[in-house]
Amino acid sequence: MDGGTAGRTTGIASPVERIDLSPPVGDAVKCTTCYMCACRCGIRVHLQDGRIRYIEGNPDHPVNRGVICAKGSAGIMQHTSPARLTKPLLRAGPRGSGDFKEIEWEEALDIASGWLGAIRASDPKKLAFFTGRDQSQSFTGWWAKQFGTPNFAAHGGFCSVNMAAAGLYSIGGSFWEFGEPDWERTKYFLMFGVAEDHDSNPIKRGLAGLKARGAKFISVNPVQTGYSAIADEFLAIRPGTDGLFVLALVHEMLRADRIDLDFLVRYTNAAWLVIDAPGTAGHGLFARDAEGRPLAWDRTQDAAIDAATPGMAPRVVGECRLPDGRAARPVFHLLAERYLDGAYAPDAVAERCGIPAETIRRIAREIADVAFNQEIVLDQPWTDTSGRRHETMRGRPVAMHAMRGISAHSNGFHTCRAIHLLQMLLGAIDTPGSWRYKSPFPRPIPPGAAPVGKGAKPNTMLPGMALGFPRGPEDLLIEDDGTAARIDKAFTWDAPMALHGMMHTVIANAHAGDPYKIDTLFMYMANMAWNSAMNPADTVRMLTDKDPATGDYVIPHVIYSDAYASEMVAHADLVLPDTTYLERWDCVSLLDRPIGSPEGPADSIRQPILPPDRDVRPFQDVLIDLGARLKLPGFVTEAGAPAYRDYADYIVNHQRSPGVGPLAGFRGADGTASGVGAPNPDQLHRYVANGAFWAHHHPPEALYYKHANAAYLAEAKSLGLIGATAQIVLQLYSEPLQKFRLAAEGHGAVQPPETHRARIHHAFDPLPIWYPPFEQTSGSDSAYPLRAITQRPMAMYHSWHSQNAWLRQIHGANRLYMHRGTATALGIADDDWVWVISRAGRVKGQVRLMEGVNPDTVWTWNAIGKRAGAWALSADAPEATRGFLLNQVITEFLPEQGGVRHANADPITGQAAWYDLRVRVEKAEAPAETLPRPAQLAAPPGQRAAPTILRYDTSIPSAAE
Ligand code: SF4
């Protein structure tokens, strides 16, 4: 309101009310990047008298355009949380007791560098360095490389690696950071799986616009929460059957001849010839010329020629005879043959998916109608990589988005590939109205170098990054003696394409000494003693187990860094307290998980809004310090002095390759270069002045068809986003997968052990397949008739927000949600307490009935239940007494089969199969509280008592408290 006059009449004209929608709420405002979840929105933090008063979305920021969510605005309470750690801690009592003593940083860094230095000098792989929800993975991964351990990964292996791997090996991109629907033009939008805390604010903005335009939104999800609640149509699919549903849509498109053949021939490998020579080492590979170029059959010349020849008229069906006499057939022939099979007909899949066959047929008709009868044509000329000029940009306005709900199954990789297959058949990849790459994607397929880590040597850095992209069995990280090079067994026959590692197997493998024993488990922001473990009780046992022969812990040293007193803190020997995200320099780098948009690349920074008021240090600063103490290459100068003052100095001056550093904006001595340029000493100030981000906009002719758009690819190369300007051919058929399959058939120098051959042969199909999730076939239907999954609420991000005074008021205790009909048949009513029982154990929770859920599925919110005492929660906190964790009935391994216990994971990527769980539900006896309830954890030294009144000012105790 404007100074008391608003709302009064002037006496002359009509009443005028002038409302100031953004009244000053402080005396200063600073821009930075939110870290209350992984979306990385831009925020404006208002300060008053040197304290944070209010957080709002930054309207200029390319990720959220001013939108902020409940979590983002509650960052104040995260910053003032009583659960914040205050000083380095050294374990004083038994591991897990919470008995610590406070120590000075010098002593903490001495201890850490002593342990780490001894490992590096003897056997660097005895360090397992895993960082959870780390947003600086290009830095932490580089630190691990310079240290010389192959044992590095972040939490992607138990989150959404199926999505990333399937996309990167199929279309050179994926969902979320890799691409998004063309929100402004899409007319038909299909969303698969859970997405409420991934790509959160951009999806909210997108859905709002889509609904306003009247576009149709279909949500395919077992549970109708969040986005599904506003869908025009909600399909309550059975968990783990999305791939089958999508392949039935593919069947219908092929049957009705509603596919974009021009798109397929020009932009995918549909016409590439696949060798048909069963039993030989070349079977199923692409026919290639002497230079290794894939061949297609040109109808004009009636010969196999380079598939990239401009203007050729390739055959897409039929058998061809190659010059060497072998038979070959085009990729399209193989896929049409497969998916026209009656096994993929709607009638054949409907019951299994829980979706009526007529609904599947109707949706296929609707998709075909929008794609082929409602084409979008933009009056925008462009030129493709073959030099053809197109006067317009044509698009099929059907878009798709998928996320963790389909990814976290043991068949998730193929389900994600199936979605991309459908997109390609429709010609709905980076065309107007469909789905668009976000810069710096697309990238070549596969996008980067192979993983590195065999033969780690003392005092020697790795020759490349530990995580990478295998092209075939020769890229696996298997030592000459057949053992795994990595502690998590990523990139072995257990999970050959585990691009993000397998953090969920690290503690179990380290405890078992399989493939070897480690010395130090070094973790950051990974709550492995609770919600980040598939089986927290067993994980705690493994962390605290001692070797009876020596009396030492089986895992000798545990170093942990976090800003808060999570359940994991109590199970560390040395705790390195981190700052909150509002107290440090940080960067969201294009070398890491980027925040670009379809319009162009972008990156951003975090700046210290306030200095820490505790004896804590940014974890990245600590790694810089440790790197220098350990004299790691790149962390010290030739004279042995620290190469970087701190992480801010690294952000500005580190060059991963000449001219390419953590931040792409304001490079060059004068700050005018973008993408590639010399370090700019003023770079961080330029970011601050620009609202804490940098964004580049591609010209209009480069905004679609990026995989084959000459203008886009040339600019992307000049910005350092890609290394070459060649067309990125989308892969309907994946040759790397076939190479693994050939190894399982007995071809090549690197072959799977007998125990794995059948599994590899089945899983590594070069075309998408569907098979039932493993967990769902390993127990009897009658014993565990229900599927159980978790949903990620919009208002909480994993376990982080259980100490957030505002967000706890939204989710203080979770319920077990059941379909009303299913519950009634079991004699269960609203508010009853029940046991959720799996083959791994049982956990007790309170029921809430609903209609919007697949009748065979029960679900709950993720990570609301907590261990008493952790996160500064009192013993009687609802999170501890009534909240429960579904992880308590999940295990990280499947039942033994043929002498092998496979991980409860996707067989291709190793992605943890959280959502494969099968359970039964039984009414529970008193008391009305969750069980099992592990003992209350002791508060670490220095932790303040939580305020009893939830009010802004009471969250900050006086110095005397
Ligand atoms: S969506 Fe995530 S990053 Fe964006 S404001 Fe909310 S919590 Fe912050």
CSV table of C-alpha atoms in Angstrom, one decimal, residues 113-338:
chain,number,residue,atom,x,y,z
A,113,SER,CA,45.2,-36.1,5.6
A,114,GLY,CA,47.0,-38.7,7.8
A,115,TRP,CA,44.5,-41.4,6.9
A,116,LEU,CA,44.2,-40.4,3.3
A,117,GLY,CA,47.9,-39.9,2.8
A,118,ALA,CA,48.7,-43.4,4.0
A,119,ILE,CA,46.1,-44.8,1.6
A,120,ARG,CA,47.4,-42.9,-1.3
A,121,ALA,CA,50.9,-44.0,-0.7
A,122,SER,CA,49.9,-47.7,-0.5
A,123,ASP,CA,46.7,-48.4,-2.4
A,124,PRO,CA,44.5,-45.4,-3.4
A,125,LYS,CA,41.5,-47.6,-4.1
A,126,LYS,CA,41.2,-48.2,-0.4
A,127,LEU,CA,39.5,-44.8,-0.3
A,128,ALA,CA,35.8,-45.0,-1.2
A,129,PHE,CA,34.8,-41.4,-1.8
A,130,PHE,CA,31.1,-41.0,-2.4
A,131,THR,CA,29.1,-37.8,-2.4
A,132,GLY,CA,25.3,-37.8,-2.1
A,133,ARG,CA,23.3,-34.8,-3.2
A,134,ASP,CA,26.4,-33.0,-4.1
A,135,GLN,CA,26.1,-30.2,-6.7
A,136,SER,CA,29.8,-29.9,-7.3
A,137,GLN,CA,30.4,-33.4,-8.9
A,138,SER,CA,32.7,-32.1,-11.6
A,139,PHE,CA,35.0,-30.9,-8.8
A,140,THR,CA,34.6,-33.8,-6.3
A,141,GLY,CA,35.1,-36.3,-9.2
A,142,TRP,CA,38.2,-34.4,-10.3
A,143,TRP,CA,39.5,-34.6,-6.7
A,144,ALA,CA,39.0,-38.4,-6.7
A,145,LYS,CA,40.8,-38.7,-10.1
A,146,GLN,CA,43.8,-36.6,-8.8
A,147,PHE,CA,43.8,-38.7,-5.6
A,148,GLY,CA,43.9,-41.9,-7.8
A,149,THR,CA,40.9,-43.8,-6.5
A,150,PRO,CA,38.4,-45.3,-8.9
A,151,ASN,CA,35.9,-45.4,-6.0
A,152,PHE,CA,33.9,-42.2,-6.7
A,153,ALA,CA,30.3,-41.5,-7.5
A,154,ALA,CA,27.4,-39.4,-6.3
A,155,HIS,CA,23.8,-40.4,-5.7
A,156,GLY,CA,22.8,-40.8,-9.3
A,157,GLY,CA,23.1,-44.6,-9.1
A,158,PHE,CA,20.3,-44.8,-6.7
A,159,CYS,CA,18.3,-42.0,-8.2
A,160,SER,CA,17.7,-41.8,-11.9
A,161,VAL,CA,20.7,-43.2,-13.8
A,162,ASN,CA,18.3,-45.4,-15.9
A,163,MET,CA,16.8,-42.2,-17.3
A,164,ALA,CA,20.1,-40.6,-18.0
A,165,ALA,CA,21.8,-43.7,-19.5
A,166,ALA,CA,18.8,-44.6,-21.7
A,167,GLY,CA,18.5,-41.1,-23.0
A,168,LEU,CA,22.2,-40.5,-23.6
A,169,TYR,CA,22.6,-43.8,-25.5
A,170,SER,CA,19.4,-43.2,-27.5
A,171,ILE,CA,18.9,-39.5,-28.3
A,172,GLY,CA,22.0,-37.8,-26.8
A,173,GLY,CA,19.9,-36.2,-24.1
A,174,SER,CA,17.2,-37.1,-21.6
A,175,PHE,CA,14.6,-35.4,-19.4
A,176,TRP,CA,15.0,-32.7,-16.7
A,177,GLU,CA,18.5,-31.2,-17.2
A,178,PHE,CA,18.8,-32.7,-20.6
A,179,GLY,CA,15.5,-31.6,-22.1
A,180,GLU,CA,11.9,-30.5,-21.6
A,181,PRO,CA,8.5,-30.3,-23.4
A,182,ASP,CA,8.1,-27.4,-25.8
A,183,TRP,CA,5.8,-25.9,-23.2
A,184,GLU,CA,4.6,-23.0,-25.3
A,185,ARG,CA,3.5,-25.2,-28.3
A,186,THR,CA,2.8,-28.7,-27.1
A,187,LYS,CA,-0.8,-29.8,-27.6
A,188,TYR,CA,-0.6,-33.3,-26.0
A,189,PHE,CA,1.6,-34.0,-23.0
A,190,LEU,CA,2.3,-37.4,-21.4
A,191,MET,CA,4.0,-37.5,-18.1
A,192,PHE,CA,5.3,-40.8,-16.7
A,193,GLY,CA,6.3,-41.4,-13.1
A,194,VAL,CA,7.1,-39.2,-10.1
A,195,ALA,CA,8.4,-35.8,-10.8
A,196,GLU,CA,7.4,-33.6,-8.0
A,197,ASP,CA,10.8,-32.7,-6.6
A,198,HIS,CA,12.7,-33.1,-9.9
A,199,ASP,CA,12.6,-30.1,-12.3
A,200,SER,CA,10.0,-28.8,-9.9
A,201,ASN,CA,9.4,-25.1,-10.6
A,202,PRO,CA,10.0,-25.4,-14.4
A,203,ILE,CA,7.3,-28.1,-14.6
A,204,LYS,CA,4.9,-26.0,-12.5
A,205,ARG,CA,5.4,-23.1,-14.9
A,206,GLY,CA,5.1,-25.3,-17.9
A,207,LEU,CA,1.9,-27.1,-16.7
A,208,ALA,CA,0.3,-23.8,-15.8
A,209,GLY,CA,0.8,-22.5,-19.4
A,210,LEU,CA,-0.3,-25.8,-20.9
A,211,LYS,CA,-3.5,-25.9,-18.9
A,212,ALA,CA,-4.2,-22.3,-19.8
A,213,ARG,CA,-3.9,-23.1,-23.5
A,214,GLY,CA,-6.2,-26.1,-23.2
A,215,ALA,CA,-3.5,-28.7,-24.2
A,216,LYS,CA,-4.2,-32.2,-23.0
A,217,PHE,CA,-2.2,-33.5,-20.1
A,218,ILE,CA,-2.1,-37.2,-19.3
A,219,SER,CA,-0.4,-38.5,-16.2
A,220,VAL,CA,0.7,-42.1,-16.1
A,221,ASN,CA,1.4,-42.9,-12.5
A,222,PRO,CA,0.3,-45.4,-9.9
A,223,VAL,CA,-0.5,-42.5,-7.5
A,224,GLN,CA,-2.5,-39.3,-8.1
A,225,THR,CA,-0.7,-36.7,-6.2
A,226,GLY,CA,1.0,-33.4,-7.2
A,227,TYR,CA,1.1,-32.9,-10.9
A,228,SER,CA,-1.2,-35.9,-11.5
A,229,ALA,CA,-3.9,-34.1,-9.5
A,230,ILE,CA,-4.3,-31.5,-12.2
A,231,ALA,CA,-4.0,-33.9,-15.2
A,232,ASP,CA,-6.9,-34.1,-17.7
A,233,GLU,CA,-6.6,-37.9,-17.5
A,234,PHE,CA,-4.9,-40.0,-14.9
A,235,LEU,CA,-3.9,-43.5,-15.7
A,236,ALA,CA,-3.3,-45.5,-12.5
A,237,ILE,CA,-0.8,-47.9,-14.0
A,238,ARG,CA,0.7,-50.8,-12.0
A,239,PRO,CA,4.3,-50.0,-10.9
A,240,GLY,CA,6.9,-51.3,-13.3
A,241,THR,CA,4.7,-51.8,-16.3
A,242,ASP,CA,5.1,-48.4,-18.0
A,243,GLY,CA,7.5,-49.9,-20.6
A,244,LEU,CA,4.8,-52.4,-21.6
A,245,PHE,CA,2.2,-49.7,-21.9
A,246,VAL,CA,4.6,-47.6,-24.1
A,247,LEU,CA,5.4,-50.5,-26.3
A,248,ALA,CA,1.7,-51.1,-26.8
A,249,LEU,CA,1.5,-47.5,-28.0
A,250,VAL,CA,4.4,-48.2,-30.4
A,251,HIS,CA,2.5,-51.3,-31.6
A,252,GLU,CA,-0.6,-49.2,-32.4
A,253,MET,CA,1.4,-46.5,-34.2
A,254,LEU,CA,3.1,-49.1,-36.4
A,255,ARG,CA,-0.1,-51.0,-37.0
A,256,ALA,CA,-1.9,-47.8,-38.1
A,257,ASP,CA,1.2,-46.6,-40.0
A,258,ARG,CA,1.2,-43.4,-38.0
A,259,ILE,CA,4.9,-42.8,-37.8
A,260,ASP,CA,7.2,-40.1,-39.3
A,261,LEU,CA,9.3,-42.0,-41.8
A,262,ASP,CA,11.0,-38.9,-43.1
A,263,PHE,CA,12.2,-38.0,-39.7
A,264,LEU,CA,13.3,-41.6,-39.0
A,265,VAL,CA,15.3,-41.8,-42.2
A,266,ARG,CA,17.0,-38.4,-41.9
A,267,TYR,CA,17.6,-38.2,-38.1
A,268,THR,CA,17.7,-41.7,-36.7
A,269,ASN,CA,19.5,-45.0,-37.6
A,270,ALA,CA,16.3,-46.5,-39.0
A,271,ALA,CA,17.9,-47.2,-42.3
A,272,TRP,CA,21.2,-48.5,-41.0
A,273,LEU,CA,21.9,-52.0,-41.9
A,274,VAL,CA,22.2,-54.6,-39.2
A,275,ILE,CA,24.2,-57.7,-40.0
A,276,ASP,CA,22.2,-60.9,-39.8
A,277,ALA,CA,24.8,-63.7,-39.2
A,278,PRO,CA,23.7,-65.6,-36.1
A,279,GLY,CA,26.5,-67.3,-34.2
A,280,THR,CA,29.2,-65.0,-35.6
A,281,ALA,CA,31.0,-62.1,-33.8
A,282,GLY,CA,29.4,-59.6,-36.2
A,283,HIS,CA,25.8,-60.6,-35.7
A,284,GLY,CA,23.6,-57.7,-34.8
A,285,LEU,CA,26.3,-55.1,-35.4
A,286,PHE,CA,26.0,-52.4,-38.0
A,287,ALA,CA,27.3,-53.1,-41.5
A,288,ARG,CA,30.1,-50.6,-42.0
A,289,ASP,CA,32.4,-49.5,-44.8
A,290,ALA,CA,36.2,-49.6,-44.7
A,291,GLU,CA,36.3,-46.3,-42.8
A,292,GLY,CA,33.8,-47.6,-40.2
A,293,ARG,CA,30.9,-45.6,-41.5
A,294,PRO,CA,27.5,-47.3,-41.1
A,295,LEU,CA,25.8,-48.4,-44.3
A,296,ALA,CA,22.3,-48.2,-45.6
A,297,TRP,CA,20.8,-49.7,-48.8
A,298,ASP,CA,20.3,-47.0,-51.5
A,299,ARG,CA,17.4,-47.9,-53.7
A,300,THR,CA,18.7,-45.8,-56.6
A,301,GLN,CA,22.1,-47.4,-56.8
A,302,ASP,CA,20.8,-50.8,-55.4
A,303,ALA,CA,23.8,-50.9,-53.2
A,304,ALA,CA,24.9,-50.5,-49.6
A,305,ILE,CA,26.5,-47.0,-49.3
A,306,ASP,CA,27.4,-44.6,-46.5
A,307,ALA,CA,24.2,-44.1,-44.5
A,308,ALA,CA,25.0,-40.4,-44.2
A,309,THR,CA,25.1,-39.8,-48.0
A,310,PRO,CA,22.9,-36.7,-48.6
A,311,GLY,CA,19.8,-37.3,-50.7
A,312,MET,CA,20.0,-41.0,-50.7
A,313,ALA,CA,16.8,-43.1,-50.9
A,314,PRO,CA,17.3,-45.8,-48.3
A,315,ARG,CA,15.3,-49.0,-47.9
A,316,VAL,CA,13.9,-49.3,-44.4
A,317,VAL,CA,12.5,-52.9,-44.8
A,318,GLY,CA,13.6,-56.1,-46.5
A,319,GLU,CA,16.8,-58.2,-46.5
A,320,CYS,CA,19.9,-57.0,-48.3
A,321,ARG,CA,23.1,-58.9,-49.3
A,322,LEU,CA,26.3,-57.1,-48.3
A,323,PRO,CA,29.4,-57.2,-50.6
A,324,ASP,CA,30.9,-59.9,-48.3
A,325,GLY,CA,27.9,-62.1,-48.8
A,326,ARG,CA,26.3,-61.6,-45.3
A,327,ALA,CA,22.7,-60.8,-45.0
A,328,ALA,CA,21.6,-57.5,-43.4
A,329,ARG,CA,18.3,-55.8,-42.6
A,330,PRO,CA,17.6,-52.2,-41.8
A,331,VAL,CA,17.0,-51.2,-38.2
A,332,PHE,CA,13.4,-50.2,-39.0
A,333,HIS,CA,12.7,-53.7,-40.4
A,334,LEU,CA,13.8,-55.2,-37.1
A,335,LEU,CA,11.8,-52.9,-34.9
A,336,ALA,CA,8.6,-53.2,-37.0
A,337,GLU,CA,8.9,-57.0,-36.9
A,338,ARG,CA,9.3,-56.9,-33.1
